[in-house]
Short mmCIF file of C-alpha atoms and ligand atoms in Angstrom, two decimals:
data_model
loop_
_atom_site.label_atom_id
_atom_site.label_comp_id
_atom_site.label_asym_id
_atom_site.label_seq_id
_atom_site.Cartn_x
_atom_site.Cartn_y
_atom_site.Cartn_z
CA UNK H 639 92.89 114.09 100.75
CA UNK H 640 91.33 110.81 101.89
CA UNK H 641 92.41 108.82 104.95
CA UNK H 642 92.14 105.08 105.50
CA UNK H 643 93.15 102.77 108.34
CA UNK H 644 93.89 99.07 108.43
CA UNK H 645 94.91 96.53 111.02
CA UNK H 646 95.56 92.80 111.03
CA UNK H 647 96.92 89.98 113.16
CA UNK H 648 98.24 86.55 112.16
CA UNK H 649 99.32 83.55 114.15
CA UNK H 650 103.04 82.64 114.14
CA UNK H 651 103.67 78.97 113.39
CA UNK H 652 106.65 76.81 112.52
CA UNK H 653 107.03 75.63 108.94
CA UNK H 654 105.99 78.92 107.35
CA UNK H 655 108.11 81.65 105.81
CA UNK H 656 107.93 85.04 107.49
CA UNK H 657 107.15 87.89 105.09
CA UNK H 658 106.59 91.43 106.39
CA UNK H 659 105.85 94.30 104.07
CA UNK H 660 106.93 92.16 101.13
CA UNK H 661 110.33 91.49 102.70
CA UNK H 662 111.39 87.93 103.51
CA UNK H 663 112.50 87.90 107.16
CA UNK H 664 114.74 85.17 108.55
CA UNK H 665 112.96 83.63 111.56
CA UNK H 666 112.23 80.17 112.93
CA UNK H 667 108.50 80.64 112.34
CA UNK H 668 106.20 82.43 109.94
CA UNK H 669 102.67 83.74 109.73
CA UNK H 670 99.77 81.38 109.14
CA UNK H 671 97.29 82.52 106.55
CA UNK H 672 95.36 81.65 103.41
CA UNK H 673 97.79 83.92 101.56
CA UNK H 674 101.48 84.30 102.42
CA UNK H 675 100.29 85.79 105.73
CA UNK H 676 101.97 89.16 105.25
CA UNK H 677 100.17 90.92 108.08
CA UNK H 678 101.67 94.32 107.23
CA UNK H 679 100.65 94.28 103.56
CA UNK H 680 97.16 93.22 104.64
CA UNK H 681 96.91 96.22 106.97
CA UNK H 682 98.23 98.53 104.24
CA UNK H 683 95.84 97.05 101.67
CA UNK H 684 92.89 97.54 104.00
CA UNK H 685 93.96 101.14 104.61
CA UNK H 686 94.04 101.77 100.84
CA UNK H 687 90.63 100.13 100.44
CA UNK H 688 89.35 102.16 103.36
CA UNK H 689 90.48 105.49 101.99
CA UNK H 690 88.94 104.72 98.61
CA UNK H 691 85.75 103.23 100.13
CA UNK H 692 86.17 99.74 98.67
CA UNK H 693 85.37 97.61 101.71
CA UNK H 694 88.08 95.24 102.95
CA UNK H 695 90.39 92.51 101.70
CA UNK H 696 88.18 89.82 103.20
CA UNK H 697 85.53 90.78 100.64
CA UNK H 698 87.99 90.97 97.73
CA UNK H 699 90.00 87.86 98.55
CA UNK H 700 87.78 85.50 100.58
CA UNK H 701 89.85 82.92 102.48
CA UNK H 702 87.25 80.32 101.47
CA UNK H 703 88.24 80.72 97.81
CA UNK H 704 90.89 78.14 96.82
CA UNK H 705 92.20 80.34 93.96
CA UNK H 706 93.69 82.68 96.57
CA UNK H 707 95.48 79.96 98.56
CA UNK H 708 99.16 80.85 98.94
CA UNK H 709 98.68 84.11 97.03
CA UNK H 710 101.38 86.76 97.45
CA UNK H 711 100.07 89.68 99.47
CA UNK H 712 101.71 91.94 96.89
CA UNK H 713 98.92 90.82 94.53
CA UNK H 714 96.34 91.81 97.16
CA UNK H 715 97.91 95.25 97.57
CA UNK H 716 98.16 95.63 93.80
CA UNK H 717 94.44 94.97 93.48
CA UNK H 718 93.65 97.51 96.21
CA UNK H 719 95.80 100.11 94.41
CA UNK H 720 94.07 99.32 91.09
CA UNK H 721 90.66 99.88 92.63
CA UNK H 722 91.83 103.22 94.03
CA UNK H 723 93.30 104.14 90.64
CA UNK H 724 89.93 103.49 89.01
CA UNK H 725 88.68 106.39 91.13
CA UNK H 726 91.72 108.43 90.10
CA UNK H 727 93.29 108.08 93.55
CA UNK H 728 96.89 107.31 94.42
CA UNK H 729 98.72 106.91 97.70
CA UNK H 730 100.18 110.10 99.14
CA UNK H 731 101.74 108.69 102.30
CA UNK H 732 101.78 105.69 104.62
CA UNK H 733 102.49 105.33 108.32
CA UNK H 734 102.47 101.87 109.82
CA UNK H 735 103.32 99.87 112.93
CA UNK H 736 104.40 96.25 113.22
CA UNK H 737 103.76 94.68 116.63
CA UNK H 738 106.14 91.77 117.17
CA UNK H 739 108.09 90.42 120.11
CA UNK H 740 110.43 88.45 117.84
CA UNK H 741 112.26 88.81 115.54
CA UNK H 742 113.74 92.19 116.34
CA UNK H 743 112.67 94.37 113.42
CA UNK H 744 114.73 97.48 114.05
CA UNK H 745 117.47 96.46 111.58
CA UNK H 746 114.82 95.66 108.92
CA UNK H 747 112.71 98.79 109.11
CA UNK H 748 114.54 100.64 106.35
CA UNK H 749 114.40 97.65 104.02
CA UNK H 750 110.67 97.25 104.66
CA UNK H 751 110.18 100.98 104.16
CA UNK H 752 111.96 100.88 100.80
CA UNK H 753 109.91 97.87 99.70
CA UNK H 754 106.64 99.55 100.69
CA UNK H 755 107.62 102.70 98.81
CA UNK H 756 108.34 100.58 95.73
CA UNK H 757 105.02 98.72 96.02
CA UNK H 758 103.09 101.98 96.47
CA UNK H 759 105.06 103.80 93.74
CA UNK H 760 105.92 106.68 96.08
CA UNK H 761 109.12 108.15 97.49
CA UNK H 762 110.51 106.53 100.63
CA UNK H 763 110.21 109.84 102.47
CA UNK H 764 106.42 109.42 102.26
CA UNK H 765 106.62 106.06 104.04
CA UNK H 766 107.22 105.45 107.74
CA UNK H 767 107.61 102.08 109.43
CA UNK H 768 107.51 101.60 113.19
CA UNK H 769 108.22 98.40 115.08
CA UNK H 770 106.99 97.78 118.60
CA UNK H 771 107.08 94.92 121.07
CA UNK H 772 104.20 94.29 123.46
CA UNK H 773 106.49 94.14 126.49
CA UNK H 774 105.77 90.43 126.84
CA UNK H 775 102.02 90.98 127.17
CA UNK H 776 99.27 89.00 125.46
CA UNK H 777 99.41 86.80 122.37
CA UNK H 778 101.88 89.06 120.58
CA UNK H 779 104.07 89.42 123.63
CA UNK H 780 104.29 85.66 124.03
CA UNK H 781 105.32 85.26 120.39
CA UNK H 782 102.08 83.59 119.27
CA UNK H 783 101.21 86.30 116.77
CA UNK H 784 102.35 89.38 114.88
CA UNK H 785 100.02 92.31 114.22
CA UNK H 786 100.17 95.47 112.13
CA UNK H 787 98.37 98.79 111.81
CA UNK H 788 98.49 101.20 108.90
CA UNK H 789 97.21 104.66 108.04
CA UNK H 790 97.22 105.76 104.43
CA UNK H 791 96.29 109.00 102.75
CA UNK H 792 95.24 109.08 99.11
CA UNK H 793 95.30 112.05 96.78
CA UNK H 794 93.68 112.59 93.41
CA UNK H 795 96.03 111.57 90.65
CA UNK H 796 96.63 114.21 88.04
MG1 MG X 1960 95.42 89.01 107.11
#
């Protein structure tokens, strides 16, 4: 069993769609980024890359490369999973945390969980999604940013 961690933070700005864990979230602002800014999928992707010793998504998808502008983060995760699969590794489970003051994510956790399970090709009972506020503290607490952390384990695929 191999363990990987990932974390990410993106700035919240008006005029962008908010996508978290591949789920479109209704909100008056969205996450700035070279890609769609899906901070959760970036953290998950980095955790997969970490567990399979493939570096990080900044190396795979440089934000200086125009071909990746506006790219769906599902493509980034798919690439991370492909690299792991080349080493005969697949995701066993995922635990993750979204840090956001707004919007309230409690009602969306199950939808995000189901989407993550689909993207990782595992059962939903191997996926856990937590949502936390920062109690008004710092950049996240003031609504300037959303962050995410993820821990993934990989197992050898049979
Ligand atoms: Mg990112």
